[in-house]
Amino acid sequence: MAVLGIVACEILELEFAHLLSDDEDITGITVVEEDASTGFIDALERIGRLRPRRIPLIKGYTPGSATGTEVLVRILELALHNRKWILQEGLLKAVKEMARYVSAIFLGYGLCGNALENLDELLADVPIPVMVPMDTDHPVDDCVGLIIGGRECYYEEQCKEAGTFFMIPGWTRHWRKIIAKEYGNVDEKMARRIFSAYKRSLLIPDTVLTLEEMRKNTQEFNEFFGFDVQVRAGSMRILQEQWGEAKTVLAKIGKGEET
């Protein structure tokens, strides 16, 4: 059986949980259980038709015997992109470890502040196909670019207001953790100084959280900084399309065809 691996950022935990739950081709899901995967596992068990199998270490993985597509998932902690080399080293390590057990890997990452702009070079020694979500002819810029609909949509909103704080569902769930990881423990005065260039908070709901849930999650954040709250509809389109491409590559591998 050909197995498709996923290495994704914690910020996209809900999107990947819904993606896999909606895919009837999938016959088995195994997740490496660690702190970063908690939200993903919880979401899968709440909404999914398949209960994920949990393993403490990736070396404990063994594929099932069912036909169809089996998926092995590793969720990495969010905000690794704050230090370029940390994201590169963490992703490379995770991909190399997973490559021993799967036929191809799909990444839940974009360029991430250009930390992954030379992804082919970074993963040159990985012996299996590794795919990243593409926006036409280039990788998506980051998690926001993936959900907002691509670079043109991203740029359009930046042109409307340069001081835009983009809030996809994962950001609304984890903003406290992200800020703490990036800035540490700062007092209110310093926090306002750090975010002084931002004028608005743009909520970008897709299908994994309602707008009402996102408003509730960010109410404290937006009120503290006095941000104008606006909304632009997001989409799972790019992620779904690229997941379909990854499954096509997996099918070719299963048939012994070149990818």
PDB file of C-alpha atoms in Angstrom:
ATOM      1  CA  MET A   1       0.000   0.000   0.000  1.00  0.00           C
ATOM      2  CA  ALA A   2       1.252   3.481  -0.901  1.00  0.00           C
ATOM      3  CA  VAL A   3       1.144   5.826   2.096  1.00  0.00           C
ATOM      4  CA  LEU A   4       0.903   9.608   1.843  1.00  0.00           C
ATOM      5  CA  GLY A   5       2.636  11.612   4.550  1.00  0.00           C
ATOM      6  CA  ILE A   6       1.636  15.040   5.843  1.00  0.00           C
ATOM      7  CA  VAL A   7       3.933  17.422   7.702  1.00  0.00           C
ATOM      8  CA  ALA A   8       1.968  20.542   8.598  1.00  0.00           C
ATOM      9  CA  CYS A   9       2.030  23.550  10.869  1.00  0.00           C
ATOM     10  CA  GLU A  10      -0.180  23.558  13.952  1.00  0.00           C
ATOM     11  CA  ILE A  11      -1.825  26.766  12.692  1.00  0.00           C
ATOM     12  CA  LEU A  12      -3.549  24.701   9.961  1.00  0.00           C
ATOM     13  CA  GLU A  13      -4.735  21.915  12.283  1.00  0.00           C
ATOM     14  CA  LEU A  14      -8.440  22.491  11.613  1.00  0.00           C
ATOM     15  CA  GLU A  15      -8.050  22.786   7.856  1.00  0.00           C
ATOM     16  CA  PHE A  16      -6.202  19.470   7.645  1.00  0.00           C
ATOM     17  CA  ALA A  17      -8.653  17.784  10.003  1.00  0.00           C
ATOM     18  CA  HIS A  18     -11.550  18.813   7.761  1.00  0.00           C
ATOM     19  CA  LEU A  19      -9.612  17.960   4.593  1.00  0.00           C
ATOM     20  CA  LEU A  20      -8.992  14.393   5.729  1.00  0.00           C
ATOM     21  CA  SER A  21     -12.439  13.960   7.253  1.00  0.00           C
ATOM     22  CA  ASP A  22     -14.094  14.894   3.962  1.00  0.00           C
ATOM     23  CA  ASP A  23     -11.910  12.587   1.845  1.00  0.00           C
ATOM     24  CA  GLU A  24     -13.684   9.261   1.342  1.00  0.00           C
ATOM     25  CA  ASP A  25     -10.618   7.775  -0.351  1.00  0.00           C
ATOM     26  CA  ILE A  26      -8.791   7.708   2.966  1.00  0.00           C
ATOM     27  CA  THR A  27      -9.006   4.390   4.786  1.00  0.00           C
ATOM     28  CA  GLY A  28      -6.636   5.058   7.669  1.00  0.00           C
ATOM     29  CA  ILE A  29      -5.092   8.001   9.525  1.00  0.00           C
ATOM     30  CA  THR A  30      -2.125   7.702  11.866  1.00  0.00           C
ATOM     31  CA  VAL A  31      -0.924  10.712  13.859  1.00  0.00           C
ATOM     32  CA  VAL A  32       2.307  11.194  15.763  1.00  0.00           C
ATOM     33  CA  GLU A  33       0.944  12.247  19.146  1.00  0.00           C
ATOM     34  CA  GLU A  34       2.690  15.229  20.727  1.00  0.00           C
ATOM     35  CA  ASP A  35       1.708  18.614  22.133  1.00  0.00           C
ATOM     36  CA  ALA A  36       1.386  20.276  18.719  1.00  0.00           C
ATOM     37  CA  SER A  37      -0.975  17.592  17.413  1.00  0.00           C
ATOM     38  CA  THR A  38      -3.537  17.876  20.229  1.00  0.00           C
ATOM     39  CA  GLY A  39      -5.900  20.251  18.406  1.00  0.00           C
ATOM     40  CA  PHE A  40      -5.657  18.260  15.182  1.00  0.00           C
ATOM     41  CA  ILE A  41      -6.464  14.972  16.911  1.00  0.00           C
ATOM     42  CA  ASP A  42      -9.336  16.527  18.854  1.00  0.00           C
ATOM     43  CA  ALA A  43     -10.825  17.940  15.643  1.00  0.00           C
ATOM     44  CA  LEU A  44     -10.484  14.622  13.802  1.00  0.00           C
ATOM     45  CA  GLU A  45     -12.212  12.733  16.591  1.00  0.00           C
ATOM     46  CA  ARG A  46     -14.984  15.317  16.756  1.00  0.00           C
ATOM     47  CA  ILE A  47     -15.807  15.621  13.051  1.00  0.00           C
ATOM     48  CA  GLY A  48     -14.150  12.681  11.313  1.00  0.00           C
ATOM     49  CA  ARG A  49     -15.645   9.445  10.069  1.00  0.00           C
ATOM     50  CA  LEU A  50     -12.330   7.719  10.910  1.00  0.00           C
ATOM     51  CA  ARG A  51     -10.756   7.719  14.348  1.00  0.00           C
ATOM     52  CA  PRO A  52      -7.041   8.427  14.064  1.00  0.00           C
ATOM     53  CA  ARG A  53      -4.519   5.915  15.312  1.00  0.00           C
ATOM     54  CA  ARG A  54      -2.062   7.568  17.689  1.00  0.00           C
ATOM     55  CA  ILE A  55       1.613   6.669  17.942  1.00  0.00           C
ATOM     56  CA  PRO A  56       4.153   8.274  20.304  1.00  0.00           C
ATOM     57  CA  LEU A  57       7.049   8.129  17.844  1.00  0.00           C
ATOM     58  CA  ILE A  58       7.132   7.944  14.071  1.00  0.00           C
ATOM     59  CA  LYS A  59       9.416   4.896  14.223  1.00  0.00           C
ATOM     60  CA  GLY A  60       6.470   3.019  15.691  1.00  0.00           C
ATOM     61  CA  TYR A  61       4.447   3.367  12.483  1.00  0.00           C
ATOM     62  CA  THR A  62       3.285   0.321  10.561  1.00  0.00           C
ATOM     63  CA  PRO A  63       0.860   0.629   7.627  1.00  0.00           C
ATOM     64  CA  GLY A  64      -2.560  -0.960   7.750  1.00  0.00           C
ATOM     65  CA  SER A  65      -3.776  -3.661   5.422  1.00  0.00           C
ATOM     66  CA  ALA A  66      -6.828  -1.898   3.982  1.00  0.00           C
ATOM     67  CA  THR A  67      -7.018  -0.781   0.385  1.00  0.00           C
ATOM     68  CA  GLY A  68      -7.300   2.904  -0.407  1.00  0.00           C
ATOM     69  CA  THR A  69      -5.190   5.821   0.775  1.00  0.00           C
ATOM     70  CA  GLU A  70      -3.496   5.695   4.151  1.00  0.00           C
ATOM     71  CA  VAL A  71      -2.140   8.886   5.702  1.00  0.00           C
ATOM     72  CA  LEU A  72       0.624   9.431   8.251  1.00  0.00           C
ATOM     73  CA  VAL A  73       0.513  12.875   9.885  1.00  0.00           C
ATOM     74  CA  ARG A  74       3.042  14.917  11.832  1.00  0.00           C
ATOM     75  CA  ILE A  75       1.976  18.333  13.151  1.00  0.00           C
ATOM     76  CA  LEU A  76       4.809  20.730  14.009  1.00  0.00           C
ATOM     77  CA  GLU A  77       4.477  23.498  16.574  1.00  0.00           C
ATOM     78  CA  LEU A  78       3.432  26.903  15.300  1.00  0.00           C
ATOM     79  CA  ALA A  79       5.594  30.039  14.983  1.00  0.00           C
ATOM     80  CA  LEU A  80       8.759  28.159  13.964  1.00  0.00           C
ATOM     81  CA  HIS A  81       9.081  30.665  11.109  1.00  0.00           C
ATOM     82  CA  ASN A  82      10.021  33.383  13.616  1.00  0.00           C
ATOM     83  CA  ARG A  83      13.548  31.971  13.376  1.00  0.00           C
ATOM     84  CA  LYS A  84      14.309  30.948   9.808  1.00  0.00           C
ATOM     85  CA  TRP A  85      16.898  28.312  10.655  1.00  0.00           C
ATOM     86  CA  ILE A  86      14.680  26.716  13.312  1.00  0.00           C
ATOM     87  CA  LEU A  87      11.880  26.165  10.789  1.00  0.00           C
ATOM     88  CA  GLN A  88      14.308  24.829   8.194  1.00  0.00           C
ATOM     89  CA  GLU A  89      15.961  22.403  10.605  1.00  0.00           C
ATOM     90  CA  GLY A  90      12.675  21.300  12.154  1.00  0.00           C
ATOM     91  CA  LEU A  91      10.991  20.694   8.812  1.00  0.00           C
ATOM     92  CA  LEU A  92      13.995  18.894   7.326  1.00  0.00           C
ATOM     93  CA  LYS A  93      14.247  16.598  10.344  1.00  0.00           C
ATOM     94  CA  ALA A  94      10.521  15.786  10.269  1.00  0.00           C
ATOM     95  CA  VAL A  95      10.514  15.106   6.520  1.00  0.00           C
ATOM     96  CA  LYS A  96      13.595  12.878   6.646  1.00  0.00           C
ATOM     97  CA  GLU A  97      12.160  10.847   9.524  1.00  0.00           C
ATOM     98  CA  MET A  98       8.834  10.401   7.737  1.00  0.00           C
ATOM     99  CA  ALA A  99      10.368   9.595   4.337  1.00  0.00           C
ATOM    100  CA  ARG A 100      11.310   6.105   5.558  1.00  0.00           C
ATOM    101  CA  TYR A 101       7.663   5.153   6.018  1.00  0.00           C
ATOM    102  CA  VAL A 102       5.721   6.867   3.210  1.00  0.00           C
ATOM    103  CA  SER A 103       5.777   7.095  -0.581  1.00  0.00           C
ATOM    104  CA  ALA A 104       5.330  10.880  -0.826  1.00  0.00           C
ATOM    105  CA  ILE A 105       4.901  13.849   1.518  1.00  0.00           C
ATOM    106  CA  PHE A 106       2.520  16.812   1.358  1.00  0.00           C
ATOM    107  CA  LEU A 107       3.562  19.891   3.325  1.00  0.00           C
ATOM    108  CA  GLY A 108       1.205  22.197   5.166  1.00  0.00           C
ATOM    109  CA  TYR A 109       3.548  25.140   4.658  1.00  0.00           C
ATOM    110  CA  GLY A 110       4.190  27.972   2.234  1.00  0.00           C
ATOM    111  CA  LEU A 111       7.236  30.191   1.815  1.00  0.00           C
ATOM    112  CA  CYS A 112       6.779  31.349   5.429  1.00  0.00           C
ATOM    113  CA  GLY A 113       8.595  34.668   5.232  1.00  0.00           C
ATOM    114  CA  ASN A 114      10.915  33.139   2.613  1.00  0.00           C
ATOM    115  CA  ALA A 115      12.296  30.710   5.192  1.00  0.00           C
ATOM    116  CA  LEU A 116      11.387  27.952   2.723  1.00  0.00           C
ATOM    117  CA  GLU A 117      12.102  29.775  -0.536  1.00  0.00           C
ATOM    118  CA  ASN A 118      14.807  27.236  -1.475  1.00  0.00           C
ATOM    119  CA  LEU A 119      12.797  24.175  -0.521  1.00  0.00           C
ATOM    120  CA  ASP A 120      14.168  21.980  -3.327  1.00  0.00           C
ATOM    121  CA  GLU A 121      17.691  22.685  -2.108  1.00  0.00           C
ATOM    122  CA  LEU A 122      16.757  22.131   1.539  1.00  0.00           C
ATOM    123  CA  LEU A 123      15.142  18.764   0.777  1.00  0.00           C
ATOM    124  CA  ALA A 124      17.560  17.682  -1.961  1.00  0.00           C
ATOM    125  CA  ASP A 125      18.569  14.515  -0.108  1.00  0.00           C
ATOM    126  CA  VAL A 126      14.998  13.348   0.519  1.00  0.00           C
ATOM    127  CA  PRO A 127      14.457  10.308  -1.760  1.00  0.00           C
ATOM    128  CA  ILE A 128      10.685  10.678  -2.275  1.00  0.00           C
ATOM    129  CA  PRO A 129       8.449  13.408  -3.764  1.00  0.00           C
ATOM    130  CA  VAL A 130       7.737  16.286  -1.361  1.00  0.00           C
ATOM    131  CA  MET A 131       4.928  18.619  -2.423  1.00  0.00           C
ATOM    132  CA  VAL A 132       4.021  22.087  -1.194  1.00  0.00           C
ATOM    133  CA  PRO A 133       0.720  23.918  -1.859  1.00  0.00           C
ATOM    134  CA  MET A 134       1.075  25.923  -5.062  1.00  0.00           C
ATOM    135  CA  ASP A 135      -0.559  29.205  -6.024  1.00  0.00           C
ATOM    136  CA  THR A 136      -0.572  28.851  -9.818  1.00  0.00           C
ATOM    137  CA  ASP A 137       3.169  28.682 -10.606  1.00  0.00           C
ATOM    138  CA  HIS A 138       4.691  29.381  -7.203  1.00  0.00           C
ATOM    139  CA  PRO A 139       4.302  28.134  -3.624  1.00  0.00           C
ATOM    140  CA  VAL A 140       1.739  29.930  -1.488  1.00  0.00           C
ATOM    141  CA  ASP A 141       3.324  32.699   0.554  1.00  0.00           C
ATOM    142  CA  ASP A 142       2.241  31.348   3.928  1.00  0.00           C
ATOM    143  CA  CYS A 143      -0.786  30.078   5.851  1.00  0.00           C
ATOM    144  CA  VAL A 144      -2.670  33.323   5.214  1.00  0.00           C
ATOM    145  CA  GLY A 145      -1.975  33.129   1.484  1.00  0.00           C
ATOM    146  CA  LEU A 146      -3.263  29.558   1.469  1.00  0.00           C
ATOM    147  CA  ILE A 147      -6.601  30.479   3.065  1.00  0.00           C
ATOM    148  CA  ILE A 148      -7.194  33.948   1.617  1.00  0.00           C
ATOM    149  CA  GLY A 149      -7.019  32.597  -1.936  1.00  0.00           C
ATOM    150  CA  GLY A 150      -3.475  33.267  -3.110  1.00  0.00           C
ATOM    151  CA  ARG A 151      -0.989  36.076  -3.589  1.00  0.00           C
ATOM    152  CA  GLU A 152      -3.260  38.434  -5.535  1.00  0.00           C
ATOM    153  CA  CYS A 153      -5.924  38.374  -2.816  1.00  0.00           C
ATOM    154  CA  TYR A 154      -3.256  38.801  -0.148  1.00  0.00           C
ATOM    155  CA  TYR A 155      -1.716  41.788  -1.947  1.00  0.00           C
ATOM    156  CA  GLU A 156      -5.110  43.355  -2.570  1.00  0.00           C
ATOM    157  CA  GLU A 157      -5.820  43.513   1.157  1.00  0.00           C
ATOM    158  CA  GLN A 158      -2.331  44.796   1.948  1.00  0.00           C
ATOM    159  CA  CYS A 159      -2.869  47.612  -0.548  1.00  0.00           C
ATOM    160  CA  LYS A 160      -6.162  48.537   1.106  1.00  0.00           C
ATOM    161  CA  GLU A 161      -4.431  48.876   4.469  1.00  0.00           C
ATOM    162  CA  ALA A 162      -0.736  48.218   5.018  1.00  0.00           C
ATOM    163  CA  GLY A 163      -1.383  47.902   8.742  1.00  0.00           C
ATOM    164  CA  THR A 164      -3.493  44.754   8.445  1.00  0.00           C
ATOM    165  CA  PHE A 165      -3.287  41.925  10.960  1.00  0.00           C
ATOM    166  CA  PHE A 166      -4.503  38.860   9.052  1.00  0.00           C
ATOM    167  CA  MET A 167      -6.555  36.415  11.124  1.00  0.00           C
ATOM    168  CA  ILE A 168      -7.224  32.972   9.647  1.00  0.00           C
ATOM    169  CA  PRO A 169      -9.000  30.434  11.917  1.00  0.00           C
ATOM    170  CA  GLY A 170      -5.784  29.053  13.395  1.00  0.00           C
ATOM    171  CA  TRP A 171      -4.563  32.507  14.310  1.00  0.00           C
ATOM    172  CA  THR A 172      -7.794  33.252  16.151  1.00  0.00           C
ATOM    173  CA  ARG A 173      -7.332  30.072  18.212  1.00  0.00           C
ATOM    174  CA  HIS A 174      -3.645  30.504  18.994  1.00  0.00           C
ATOM    175  CA  TRP A 175      -2.866  34.245  18.971  1.00  0.00           C
ATOM    176  CA  ARG A 176      -1.837  34.272  22.634  1.00  0.00           C
ATOM    177  CA  LYS A 177       0.640  31.435  22.117  1.00  0.00           C
ATOM    178  CA  ILE A 178       2.034  32.971  18.929  1.00  0.00           C
ATOM    179  CA  ILE A 179       2.619  36.374  20.524  1.00  0.00           C
ATOM    180  CA  ALA A 180       4.201  34.774  23.593  1.00  0.00           C
ATOM    181  CA  LYS A 181       6.572  32.706  21.436  1.00  0.00           C
ATOM    182  CA  GLU A 182       7.574  35.695  19.312  1.00  0.00           C
ATOM    183  CA  TYR A 183       7.809  38.444  21.918  1.00  0.00           C
ATOM    184  CA  GLY A 184       7.927  36.705  25.288  1.00  0.00           C
ATOM    185  CA  ASN A 185       6.304  38.257  28.339  1.00  0.00           C
ATOM    186  CA  VAL A 186       5.765  41.932  27.535  1.00  0.00           C
ATOM    187  CA  ASP A 187       3.759  44.484  29.487  1.00  0.00           C
ATOM    188  CA  GLU A 188       0.748  46.311  28.039  1.00  0.00           C
ATOM    189  CA  LYS A 189       2.744  49.401  27.105  1.00  0.00           C
ATOM    190  CA  MET A 190       5.325  47.409  25.169  1.00  0.00           C
ATOM    191  CA  ALA A 191       2.629  45.294  23.489  1.00  0.00           C
ATOM    192  CA  ARG A 192       0.881  48.398  22.187  1.00  0.00           C
ATOM    193  CA  ARG A 193       4.195  49.749  20.966  1.00  0.00           C
ATOM    194  CA  ILE A 194       5.002  46.516  19.111  1.00  0.00           C
ATOM    195  CA  PHE A 195       1.627  46.524  17.348  1.00  0.00           C
ATOM    196  CA  SER A 196       1.391  50.278  16.792  1.00  0.00           C
ATOM    197  CA  ALA A 197       1.729  49.943  13.002  1.00  0.00           C
ATOM    198  CA  TYR A 198      -1.419  47.821  12.750  1.00  0.00           C
ATOM    199  CA  LYS A 199      -4.767  49.511  12.170  1.00  0.00           C
ATOM    200  CA  ARG A 200      -7.193  46.702  11.437  1.00  0.00           C
ATOM    201  CA  SER A 201      -7.800  43.031  12.105  1.00  0.00           C
ATOM    202  CA  LEU A 202      -8.989  41.131   9.026  1.00  0.00           C
ATOM    203  CA  LEU A 203     -10.907  37.965   9.852  1.00  0.00           C
ATOM    204  CA  ILE A 204     -10.678  35.347   7.094  1.00  0.00           C
ATOM    205  CA  PRO A 205     -13.188  32.573   7.800  1.00  0.00           C
ATOM    206  CA  ASP A 206     -13.152  29.419   5.686  1.00  0.00           C
ATOM    207  CA  THR A 207     -15.264  26.351   6.449  1.00  0.00           C
ATOM    208  CA  VAL A 208     -13.586  25.217   9.677  1.00  0.00           C
ATOM    209  CA  LEU A 209     -14.744  27.968  12.069  1.00  0.00           C
ATOM    210  CA  THR A 210     -17.755  30.241  11.884  1.00  0.00           C
ATOM    211  CA  LEU A 211     -17.328  33.988  11.745  1.00  0.00           C
ATOM    212  CA  GLU A 212     -19.022  34.220  15.127  1.00  0.00           C
ATOM    213  CA  GLU A 213     -16.443  31.845  16.643  1.00  0.00           C
ATOM    214  CA  MET A 214     -13.595  33.855  15.140  1.00  0.00           C
ATOM    215  CA  ARG A 215     -15.026  37.122  16.467  1.00  0.00           C
ATOM    216  CA  LYS A 216     -15.325  35.612  19.931  1.00  0.00           C
ATOM    217  CA  ASN A 217     -11.780  34.207  19.822  1.00  0.00           C
ATOM    218  CA  THR A 218     -10.296  37.591  18.917  1.00  0.00           C
ATOM    219  CA  GLN A 219     -12.527  39.975  20.861  1.00  0.00           C
ATOM    220  CA  GLU A 220      -9.983  40.512  23.644  1.00  0.00           C
ATOM    221  CA  PHE A 221      -7.146  40.959  21.130  1.00  0.00           C
ATOM    222  CA  ASN A 222      -9.002  43.482  18.978  1.00  0.00           C
ATOM    223  CA  GLU A 223     -10.407  45.465  21.886  1.00  0.00           C
ATOM    224  CA  PHE A 224      -7.017  45.687  23.601  1.00  0.00           C
ATOM    225  CA  PHE A 225      -5.326  47.145  20.519  1.00  0.00           C
ATOM    226  CA  GLY A 226      -8.368  49.076  19.331  1.00  0.00           C
ATOM    227  CA  PHE A 227      -8.305  47.492  15.888  1.00  0.00           C
ATOM    228  CA  ASP A 228     -11.023  48.029  13.320  1.00  0.00           C
ATOM    229  CA  VAL A 229     -12.430  44.556  12.626  1.00  0.00           C
ATOM    230  CA  GLN A 230     -13.186  43.673   9.008  1.00  0.00           C
ATOM    231  CA  VAL A 231     -13.982  40.421   7.220  1.00  0.00           C
ATOM    232  CA  ARG A 232     -12.966  38.773   3.959  1.00  0.00           C
ATOM    233  CA  ALA A 233     -14.185  35.303   3.044  1.00  0.00           C
ATOM    234  CA  GLY A 234     -11.477  32.667   2.909  1.00  0.00           C
ATOM    235  CA  SER A 235     -11.468  29.338   1.124  1.00  0.00           C
ATOM    236  CA  MET A 236     -10.176  25.778   1.285  1.00  0.00           C
ATOM    237  CA  ARG A 237      -9.915  25.761  -2.530  1.00  0.00           C
ATOM    238  CA  ILE A 238      -6.129  25.854  -2.894  1.00  0.00           C
ATOM    239  CA  LEU A 239      -5.584  23.274  -0.163  1.00  0.00           C
ATOM    240  CA  GLN A 240      -8.203  20.929  -1.626  1.00  0.00           C
ATOM    241  CA  GLU A 241      -6.835  21.257  -5.162  1.00  0.00           C
ATOM    242  CA  GLN A 242      -3.255  20.668  -4.072  1.00  0.00           C
ATOM    243  CA  TRP A 243      -4.274  17.714  -1.932  1.00  0.00           C
ATOM    244  CA  GLY A 244      -5.866  16.242  -5.031  1.00  0.00           C
ATOM    245  CA  GLU A 245      -2.588  16.728  -6.911  1.00  0.00           C
ATOM    246  CA  ALA A 246      -0.685  14.999  -4.115  1.00  0.00           C
ATOM    247  CA  LYS A 247      -3.033  12.011  -4.276  1.00  0.00           C
ATOM    248  CA  THR A 248      -2.498  11.840  -8.045  1.00  0.00           C
ATOM    249  CA  VAL A 249       1.255  11.637  -7.480  1.00  0.00           C
ATOM    250  CA  LEU A 250       0.695   8.890  -4.905  1.00  0.00           C
ATOM    251  CA  ALA A 251      -1.466   6.929  -7.349  1.00  0.00           C
ATOM    252  CA  LYS A 252       1.270   7.107 -10.000  1.00  0.00           C
ATOM    253  CA  ILE A 253       3.805   5.827  -7.494  1.00  0.00           C
ATOM    254  CA  GLY A 254       1.478   2.957  -6.644  1.00  0.00           C
ATOM    255  CA  LYS A 255       1.314   2.036 -10.341  1.00  0.00           C
ATOM    256  CA  GLY A 256       5.073   2.309 -10.781  1.00  0.00           C
ATOM    257  CA  GLU A 257       4.791   5.372 -13.020  1.00  0.00           C
ATOM    258  CA  GLU A 258       7.227   8.287 -13.035  1.00  0.00           C
ATOM    259  CA  THR A 259       6.190  11.380 -11.071  1.00  0.00           C
TER     260      THR A 259
END
